[in-house]
Amino acid sequence: MVQFSTAHEVLTVVFQVRGLESENPQLSVLLWERALDPERGAWALPGGRLRDNEDLTSSARRQLAEKVDLREVAHLEQLAIFSDPHRVPGVRTIASTYLGLVPAPAQPELPPDTHWQPVDQLPPMAFDHHPMVLHAHARLIAKLSYTNIGFALAPKEFAVSTLREVYEAALGYQVDATNLQRVLTRRGVISRTGTTAAPGRAGGRPAALFRFTDDRLRVTDEAAALRPPA
Amino acid sequence: MVQFSTAHEVLTVVFQVRGLESENPQLSVLLWERALDPERGAWALPGGRLRDNEDLTSSARRQLAEKVDLREVAHLEQLAIFSDPHRVPGVRTIASTYLGLVPAPAQPELPPDTHWQPVDQLPPMAFDHHPMVLHAHARLIAKLSYTNIGFALAPKEFAVSTLREVYEAALGYQVDATNLQRVLTRRGVISRTGTTAAPGRAGGRPAALFRFTDDRLRVTDEAAALRPPA
DNA sequence: CCAAAAGTGTTCGTTGTACACCCATGG
DNA sequence: CCATGGGTGTACAACGAACACTTTTGG
């Protein structure tokens, strides 16, 4: 029967803000370089075939753990399905894409063919993986505005200035630290730990430390317009 | 090989606001009643197996056209994938769900086993189709707030009071006609046609007619917070 | 001229942005 | 005591909700 000649793969776009302590932190994607044809030398998203006894989310988690030894994914969500019959050569394969986020300080060990690539300098990519990254990035930018999704990118505890760097890297434009704090505090997204960080060698007032109130995705700005009557 | 024993189906949650000219319009879903086991007598979403040479969107369109003779779908978008290995008995089947919207005046011919069911009075449903409908409804409610998605539910031309009924049915709560007009006009979502509707027999000022400016989905309230600097 | 339906205007609170000003620390 | 970075306060504009008021029709 024809309907059995279709395979299903799961591909995950994993983002992390890297270089926080350096001059310019950057949002980066996890990619691996294909050693074999087709598309030898092109960069691909981590993932692979779906197994019989697992659902898609488990599969995404397993692939990341097995193939790139990455277990510190703080958030994972479905993106779109790519189903063009000719998106890859050979057996027809439908791809389910996921968005995965890794907190900033984590530095997992990576296999030699795997690297973090800044999202604004993507290398030539295999198959239809390039639009997948763009789609994931767009989703991340949107959700930073109306959810607490930043918890999955930021360190456990952080100064507001650090959080600003995380947001700037992910959004791709400058953010006012003052207002970032106000907006996120008003929404209950972040809260003070009570402790402070030591100032740098140049002096300056010690920064109050914050943490994200929740470590699960929450919508914090439900409906801007046409909300239910009070 | 195990990975070939998986089938893929497309299921579409089709919504329409019905009973606009009557006393209480309701948002309704298109469902058909299963005549055979498993789940005989339960209500199911329209859809079916994916063919070799079509992508998911084409498949959804084809299924609706073939099975329920429904061609007037004004908007169609991907929802989630349901991939629990045991979500249906027999061969493992992954379900891709779609949200479809049909404009209010359209009254397509339906097969005898197919009906429009009000979303707040859903009958017992087959497999995992019930959460799919809830998911689609939540998506619709959210998008009514920050996109022009109403174009796919409303008639071509309409008075603001009619549009209010559409929004109220879809959202499930009361909406102020004054503010609905202001918000949608300010965003450029609707615009006047220049013509007016004849008043009813009880009199009253003739209503100005509007239309949706676009007939494709557009985001009209991009980022409420953390938007790029001017 | 009155009821009914539609449309306009006004007020108010909330949210988000921009920016000036004050605070705490190291040298 | 001053540079540096952190934090608070204030002013302003935009948006949306609520509601009173005016306009236009049929009887």
PDB file of C-alpha atoms in Angstrom, chain A residues 2-8 49-57 78-85 91-92 94 96 144-146 167 171 173-175 179-180 183-184 187 221-229, chain B residues 2-8 49-57 78-85 91-92 94 96 144-146 167 171 173-175 179-180 183-184 187 221-229:
ATOM      1  CA  VAL A   2       1.288   3.435  -0.864  1.00  0.00           C
ATOM      2  CA  GLN A   3       0.459   5.095   2.402  1.00  0.00           C
ATOM      3  CA  PHE A   4       3.086   2.995   4.209  1.00  0.00           C
ATOM      4  CA  SER A   5       6.005   4.269   2.141  1.00  0.00           C
ATOM      5  CA  THR A   6       6.310   7.431   4.182  1.00  0.00           C
ATOM      6  CA  ALA A   7       8.826   8.040   6.918  1.00  0.00           C
ATOM      7  CA  HIS A   8       8.629  10.557   9.668  1.00  0.00           C
ATOM      8  CA  ARG A  49      13.617   9.023  12.471  1.00  0.00           C
ATOM      9  CA  LEU A  50      10.671   8.613  14.764  1.00  0.00           C
ATOM     10  CA  ARG A  51      10.517   5.274  16.565  1.00  0.00           C
ATOM     11  CA  ASP A  52       7.458   3.067  16.832  1.00  0.00           C
ATOM     12  CA  ASN A  53       6.911   3.414  20.533  1.00  0.00           C
ATOM     13  CA  GLU A  54       7.599   7.097  21.117  1.00  0.00           C
ATOM     14  CA  ASP A  55       5.682  10.263  20.498  1.00  0.00           C
ATOM     15  CA  LEU A  56       7.259  13.254  18.800  1.00  0.00           C
ATOM     16  CA  THR A  57       8.284  15.120  21.926  1.00  0.00           C
ATOM     17  CA  GLN A  78       6.166  22.042  18.343  1.00  0.00           C
ATOM     18  CA  LEU A  79       6.684  24.235  15.342  1.00  0.00           C
ATOM     19  CA  ALA A  80       5.359  23.431  11.892  1.00  0.00           C
ATOM     20  CA  ILE A  81       5.317  20.307   9.772  1.00  0.00           C
ATOM     21  CA  PHE A  82       7.177  20.279   6.467  1.00  0.00           C
ATOM     22  CA  SER A  83       5.482  17.878   4.113  1.00  0.00           C
ATOM     23  CA  ASP A  84       6.525  18.641   0.558  1.00  0.00           C
ATOM     24  CA  PRO A  85       6.740  15.196  -1.110  1.00  0.00           C
ATOM     25  CA  VAL A  91      11.796   7.714   0.627  1.00  0.00           C
ATOM     26  CA  ARG A  92       9.211  10.362   1.270  1.00  0.00           C
ATOM     27  CA  ILE A  94       7.631  14.229   6.603  1.00  0.00           C
ATOM     28  CA  SER A  96       8.031  17.698  12.322  1.00  0.00           C
ATOM     29  CA  LEU A 144       9.427  36.878  24.064  1.00  0.00           C
ATOM     30  CA  SER A 145       6.868  39.660  23.882  1.00  0.00           C
ATOM     31  CA  TYR A 146       3.800  37.974  25.331  1.00  0.00           C
ATOM     32  CA  TYR A 167      16.854  39.630  25.152  1.00  0.00           C
ATOM     33  CA  LEU A 171      15.422  39.814  19.518  1.00  0.00           C
ATOM     34  CA  TYR A 173      17.701  44.890  18.565  1.00  0.00           C
ATOM     35  CA  GLN A 174      18.373  47.066  21.582  1.00  0.00           C
ATOM     36  CA  VAL A 175      16.241  46.851  24.691  1.00  0.00           C
ATOM     37  CA  ASN A 179      11.594  49.074  30.975  1.00  0.00           C
ATOM     38  CA  LEU A 180      12.497  45.424  30.610  1.00  0.00           C
ATOM     39  CA  VAL A 183       7.389  45.112  32.229  1.00  0.00           C
ATOM     40  CA  LEU A 184       8.548  41.712  33.420  1.00  0.00           C
ATOM     41  CA  ARG A 187       3.622  40.768  34.840  1.00  0.00           C
ATOM     42  CA  ASP A 221      -0.271  39.084  27.866  1.00  0.00           C
ATOM     43  CA  GLU A 222      -3.228  37.007  26.768  1.00  0.00           C
ATOM     44  CA  ALA A 223      -5.296  39.293  24.554  1.00  0.00           C
ATOM     45  CA  ALA A 224      -4.258  42.847  23.844  1.00  0.00           C
ATOM     46  CA  ALA A 225      -7.595  43.721  22.304  1.00  0.00           C
ATOM     47  CA  LEU A 226     -11.138  42.361  22.461  1.00  0.00           C
ATOM     48  CA  ARG A 227     -10.636  40.869  25.876  1.00  0.00           C
ATOM     49  CA  PRO A 228     -13.590  39.577  27.894  1.00  0.00           C
ATOM     50  CA  PRO A 229     -15.595  42.218  29.804  1.00  0.00           C
TER      51      PRO A 229
ATOM     52  CA  VAL B   2       9.568  -0.619  11.758  1.00  0.00           C
ATOM     53  CA  GLN B   3       9.650   2.958  10.673  1.00  0.00           C
ATOM     54  CA  PHE B   4       7.476   2.186   7.661  1.00  0.00           C
ATOM     55  CA  SER B   5       4.560   0.899   9.702  1.00  0.00           C
ATOM     56  CA  THR B   6       3.315   4.375  10.439  1.00  0.00           C
ATOM     57  CA  ALA B   7       0.444   6.069   8.656  1.00  0.00           C
ATOM     58  CA  HIS B   8      -0.246   9.753   8.494  1.00  0.00           C
ATOM     59  CA  ARG B  49      -4.971   9.409   4.928  1.00  0.00           C
ATOM     60  CA  LEU B  50      -2.264  11.482   3.335  1.00  0.00           C
ATOM     61  CA  ARG B  51      -1.475  10.530  -0.268  1.00  0.00           C
ATOM     62  CA  ASP B  52       1.996  10.014  -1.665  1.00  0.00           C
ATOM     63  CA  ASN B  53       2.049  12.972  -3.982  1.00  0.00           C
ATOM     64  CA  GLU B  54       0.402  15.677  -1.907  1.00  0.00           C
ATOM     65  CA  ASP B  55       1.506  17.844   0.965  1.00  0.00           C
ATOM     66  CA  LEU B  56      -0.572  18.273   4.085  1.00  0.00           C
ATOM     67  CA  THR B  57      -2.356  21.453   3.077  1.00  0.00           C
ATOM     68  CA  GLN B  78      -1.684  24.089  10.674  1.00  0.00           C
ATOM     69  CA  LEU B  79      -2.423  23.320  14.268  1.00  0.00           C
ATOM     70  CA  ALA B  80      -0.578  20.697  16.289  1.00  0.00           C
ATOM     71  CA  ILE B  81       0.473  17.134  15.597  1.00  0.00           C
ATOM     72  CA  PHE B  82      -0.971  14.351  17.711  1.00  0.00           C
ATOM     73  CA  SER B  83       1.511  11.516  17.879  1.00  0.00           C
ATOM     74  CA  ASP B  84       0.680   9.277  20.819  1.00  0.00           C
ATOM     75  CA  PRO B  85       1.518   5.746  19.575  1.00  0.00           C
ATOM     76  CA  VAL B  91      -1.668   0.696  12.577  1.00  0.00           C
ATOM     77  CA  ARG B  92       0.086   3.574  14.229  1.00  0.00           C
ATOM     78  CA  ILE B  94       0.087  10.289  13.338  1.00  0.00           C
ATOM     79  CA  SER B  96      -1.759  16.514  11.693  1.00  0.00           C
ATOM     80  CA  LEU B 144      -9.125  37.192  16.703  1.00  0.00           C
ATOM     81  CA  SER B 145      -7.345  39.556  19.051  1.00  0.00           C
ATOM     82  CA  TYR B 146      -4.130  40.229  17.155  1.00  0.00           C
ATOM     83  CA  TYR B 167     -17.086  37.919  17.056  1.00  0.00           C
ATOM     84  CA  LEU B 171     -15.170  34.429  21.304  1.00  0.00           C
ATOM     85  CA  TYR B 173     -18.525  36.557  25.300  1.00  0.00           C
ATOM     86  CA  GLN B 174     -20.055  39.959  24.647  1.00  0.00           C
ATOM     87  CA  VAL B 175     -18.264  42.529  22.526  1.00  0.00           C
ATOM     88  CA  ASN B 179     -14.982  49.593  20.218  1.00  0.00           C
ATOM     89  CA  LEU B 180     -14.903  46.700  17.775  1.00  0.00           C
ATOM     90  CA  VAL B 183     -10.104  48.928  16.937  1.00  0.00           C
ATOM     91  CA  LEU B 184     -10.504  47.207  13.586  1.00  0.00           C
ATOM     92  CA  ARG B 187      -5.681  48.811  12.448  1.00  0.00           C
ATOM     93  CA  ASP B 221      -0.763  43.771  16.609  1.00  0.00           C
ATOM     94  CA  GLU B 222       2.735  42.355  16.216  1.00  0.00           C
ATOM     95  CA  ALA B 223       4.390  42.838  19.581  1.00  0.00           C
ATOM     96  CA  ALA B 224       2.546  44.412  22.474  1.00  0.00           C
ATOM     97  CA  ALA B 225       5.686  44.747  24.542  1.00  0.00           C
ATOM     98  CA  LEU B 226       9.434  44.872  23.876  1.00  0.00           C
ATOM     99  CA  ARG B 227       8.971  46.195  20.387  1.00  0.00           C
ATOM    100  CA  PRO B 228      11.910  47.524  18.396  1.00  0.00           C
ATOM    101  CA  PRO B 229      12.964  51.130  19.176  1.00  0.00           C
TER     102      PRO B 229
END
